[in-house]
């Protein structure tokens, strides 16, 4: 058990969120994260792009996009795809602005191919999958 916790600790992903007047928040994924399944009938609505496709471990980059189909001021949360385990909700979220746009600072520590997406408070996907490679 302790060895698996150490292995998880080595691959911890973190995200830092800065949202205008909200301030700054730093989030670190825990060894036993909550996993949520999105609604099967929830197609990705809106857009999302990463400022960089390849980053070094713990290098900061941004995810920007528009969350269509959700009201302005809605909370959106970052999720990461784990191979064979579904989507893991990372403790990084922010509210959309008056035009339903978001702009989040992110740092990842889990090396390799990372698949990310944004979801709303009802766990419906509001962005397509974003591919980021961590060296």
mmCIF file of C-alpha atoms in Angstrom:
data_model
loop_
_atom_site.group_PDB
_atom_site.id
_atom_site.type_symbol
_atom_site.label_atom_id
_atom_site.label_comp_id
_atom_site.label_asym_id
_atom_site.label_seq_id
_atom_site.Cartn_x
_atom_site.Cartn_y
_atom_site.Cartn_z
ATOM 1 C CA UNK A 1 0.000 0.000 0.000
ATOM 2 C CA UNK A 2 2.741 2.475 0.932
ATOM 3 C CA UNK A 3 4.574 1.768 -2.315
ATOM 4 C CA UNK A 4 1.460 2.535 -4.377
ATOM 5 C CA UNK A 5 1.027 5.815 -2.498
ATOM 6 C CA UNK A 6 4.666 6.707 -3.271
ATOM 7 C CA UNK A 7 4.160 5.842 -6.938
ATOM 8 C CA UNK A 8 1.062 8.024 -7.058
ATOM 9 C CA UNK A 9 2.969 10.747 -5.271
ATOM 10 C CA UNK A 10 5.574 10.730 -8.022
ATOM 11 C CA UNK A 11 2.918 11.333 -10.658
ATOM 12 C CA UNK A 12 0.847 13.966 -8.912
ATOM 13 C CA UNK A 13 -0.723 16.511 -11.222
ATOM 14 C CA UNK A 14 -1.272 20.037 -10.024
ATOM 15 C CA UNK A 15 -3.174 22.929 -11.447
ATOM 16 C CA UNK A 16 -3.035 26.562 -10.510
ATOM 17 C CA UNK A 17 -6.038 28.707 -11.230
ATOM 18 C CA UNK A 18 -6.124 32.455 -11.453
ATOM 19 C CA UNK A 19 -9.507 33.926 -12.188
ATOM 20 C CA UNK A 20 -9.572 37.705 -12.372
ATOM 21 C CA UNK A 21 -10.889 39.022 -9.077
ATOM 22 C CA UNK A 22 -11.133 35.553 -7.557
ATOM 23 C CA UNK A 23 -7.381 35.517 -6.879
ATOM 24 C CA UNK A 24 -5.050 32.563 -7.064
ATOM 25 C CA UNK A 25 -5.576 28.984 -5.986
ATOM 26 C CA UNK A 26 -3.200 26.041 -6.187
ATOM 27 C CA UNK A 27 -4.580 22.532 -6.331
ATOM 28 C CA UNK A 28 -2.870 19.158 -6.068
ATOM 29 C CA UNK A 29 -4.490 15.849 -6.971
ATOM 30 C CA UNK A 30 -4.652 13.449 -4.044
ATOM 31 C CA UNK A 31 -3.671 9.756 -4.224
ATOM 32 C CA UNK A 32 -7.318 8.678 -4.125
ATOM 33 C CA UNK A 33 -9.177 11.205 -6.309
ATOM 34 C CA UNK A 34 -12.920 11.142 -6.831
ATOM 35 C CA UNK A 35 -13.843 9.810 -10.231
ATOM 36 C CA UNK A 36 -16.954 10.968 -12.018
ATOM 37 C CA UNK A 37 -18.603 9.598 -15.100
ATOM 38 C CA UNK A 38 -20.040 12.262 -17.402
ATOM 39 C CA UNK A 39 -23.579 12.013 -18.687
ATOM 40 C CA UNK A 40 -23.599 9.743 -21.737
ATOM 41 C CA UNK A 41 -25.760 12.140 -23.743
ATOM 42 C CA UNK A 42 -23.589 15.197 -23.083
ATOM 43 C CA UNK A 43 -21.788 16.160 -26.271
ATOM 44 C CA UNK A 44 -18.846 18.528 -25.989
ATOM 45 C CA UNK A 45 -20.117 22.062 -26.422
ATOM 46 C CA UNK A 46 -17.888 25.053 -26.852
ATOM 47 C CA UNK A 47 -14.197 25.298 -27.463
ATOM 48 C CA UNK A 48 -10.909 24.869 -25.639
ATOM 49 C CA UNK A 49 -7.294 25.315 -26.595
ATOM 50 C CA UNK A 50 -4.036 24.926 -24.726
ATOM 51 C CA UNK A 51 -1.450 27.658 -25.153
ATOM 52 C CA UNK A 52 1.236 24.958 -25.567
ATOM 53 C CA UNK A 53 0.993 21.370 -26.803
ATOM 54 C CA UNK A 54 4.287 20.187 -25.239
ATOM 55 C CA UNK A 55 5.487 21.373 -21.822
ATOM 56 C CA UNK A 56 8.083 20.422 -19.241
ATOM 57 C CA UNK A 57 6.861 18.920 -15.974
ATOM 58 C CA UNK A 58 5.379 21.670 -13.785
ATOM 59 C CA UNK A 59 5.670 24.275 -16.545
ATOM 60 C CA UNK A 60 2.745 26.680 -16.564
ATOM 61 C CA UNK A 61 0.455 26.943 -19.604
ATOM 62 C CA UNK A 62 -3.097 28.173 -20.199
ATOM 63 C CA UNK A 63 -6.349 26.572 -21.240
ATOM 64 C CA UNK A 64 -8.763 29.040 -22.814
ATOM 65 C CA UNK A 65 -12.213 28.500 -24.209
ATOM 66 C CA UNK A 66 -15.917 29.187 -24.336
ATOM 67 C CA UNK A 67 -18.449 27.057 -22.460
ATOM 68 C CA UNK A 68 -21.527 26.999 -24.676
ATOM 69 C CA UNK A 69 -24.807 25.780 -23.252
ATOM 70 C CA UNK A 70 -24.096 26.957 -19.703
ATOM 71 C CA UNK A 71 -25.073 30.307 -18.191
ATOM 72 C CA UNK A 72 -22.491 33.047 -17.670
ATOM 73 C CA UNK A 73 -20.817 32.744 -14.282
ATOM 74 C CA UNK A 74 -21.088 28.944 -14.235
ATOM 75 C CA UNK A 75 -18.350 26.953 -12.529
ATOM 76 C CA UNK A 76 -16.129 24.879 -14.823
ATOM 77 C CA UNK A 77 -13.676 22.267 -13.561
ATOM 78 C CA UNK A 78 -10.605 20.662 -15.110
ATOM 79 C CA UNK A 79 -10.622 16.886 -15.625
ATOM 80 C CA UNK A 80 -7.799 14.536 -16.650
ATOM 81 C CA UNK A 81 -8.213 11.222 -18.475
ATOM 82 C CA UNK A 82 -6.535 8.269 -16.773
ATOM 83 C CA UNK A 83 -5.867 5.279 -18.993
ATOM 84 C CA UNK A 84 -8.379 2.561 -18.215
ATOM 85 C CA UNK A 85 -9.877 4.454 -15.266
ATOM 86 C CA UNK A 86 -12.015 7.178 -16.780
ATOM 87 C CA UNK A 87 -11.907 10.895 -15.992
ATOM 88 C CA UNK A 88 -10.385 12.233 -12.766
ATOM 89 C CA UNK A 89 -11.594 15.595 -11.498
ATOM 90 C CA UNK A 90 -8.656 17.805 -10.569
ATOM 91 C CA UNK A 91 -9.125 20.378 -7.812
ATOM 92 C CA UNK A 92 -8.895 23.275 -10.256
ATOM 93 C CA UNK A 93 -11.991 25.229 -11.174
ATOM 94 C CA UNK A 94 -13.167 28.725 -11.957
ATOM 95 C CA UNK A 95 -16.284 30.631 -12.941
ATOM 96 C CA UNK A 96 -16.880 31.677 -16.531
ATOM 97 C CA UNK A 97 -17.060 35.383 -17.306
ATOM 98 C CA UNK A 98 -20.079 37.313 -18.615
ATOM 99 C CA UNK A 99 -19.508 35.851 -22.102
ATOM 100 C CA UNK A 100 -19.173 32.244 -20.785
ATOM 101 C CA UNK A 101 -15.415 32.284 -21.407
ATOM 102 C CA UNK A 102 -12.693 30.828 -19.174
ATOM 103 C CA UNK A 103 -8.914 31.271 -19.063
ATOM 104 C CA UNK A 104 -7.158 28.939 -16.615
ATOM 105 C CA UNK A 105 -3.479 28.594 -15.717
ATOM 106 C CA UNK A 106 -2.460 24.944 -15.447
ATOM 107 C CA UNK A 107 0.658 23.016 -14.399
ATOM 108 C CA UNK A 108 0.942 19.248 -14.881
ATOM 109 C CA UNK A 109 3.475 16.905 -13.341
ATOM 110 C CA UNK A 110 2.389 13.543 -14.753
ATOM 111 C CA UNK A 111 4.754 12.894 -17.657
ATOM 112 C CA UNK A 112 3.558 11.590 -20.983
ATOM 113 C CA UNK A 113 0.359 12.172 -22.929
ATOM 114 C CA UNK A 114 -2.286 14.004 -20.882
ATOM 115 C CA UNK A 115 -5.874 14.322 -22.065
ATOM 116 C CA UNK A 116 -7.734 17.195 -20.419
ATOM 117 C CA UNK A 117 -11.226 18.662 -20.659
ATOM 118 C CA UNK A 118 -13.433 21.165 -18.895
ATOM 119 C CA UNK A 119 -16.770 20.171 -17.365
ATOM 120 C CA UNK A 120 -19.546 22.202 -15.759
ATOM 121 C CA UNK A 121 -20.964 21.718 -12.267
ATOM 122 C CA UNK A 122 -23.308 18.977 -13.533
ATOM 123 C CA UNK A 123 -20.293 17.033 -14.879
ATOM 124 C CA UNK A 124 -21.287 17.653 -18.488
ATOM 125 C CA UNK A 125 -18.412 18.207 -20.888
ATOM 126 C CA UNK A 126 -18.170 21.817 -22.003
ATOM 127 C CA UNK A 127 -14.996 21.414 -24.048
ATOM 128 C CA UNK A 128 -13.496 18.925 -26.443
ATOM 129 C CA UNK A 129 -10.521 16.870 -25.268
ATOM 130 C CA UNK A 130 -7.261 18.830 -25.150
ATOM 131 C CA UNK A 131 -4.030 16.896 -25.732
ATOM 132 C CA UNK A 132 -0.915 18.057 -23.861
ATOM 133 C CA UNK A 133 2.384 16.160 -23.751
ATOM 134 C CA UNK A 134 4.523 16.572 -20.608
ATOM 135 C CA UNK A 135 8.281 15.892 -20.963
#
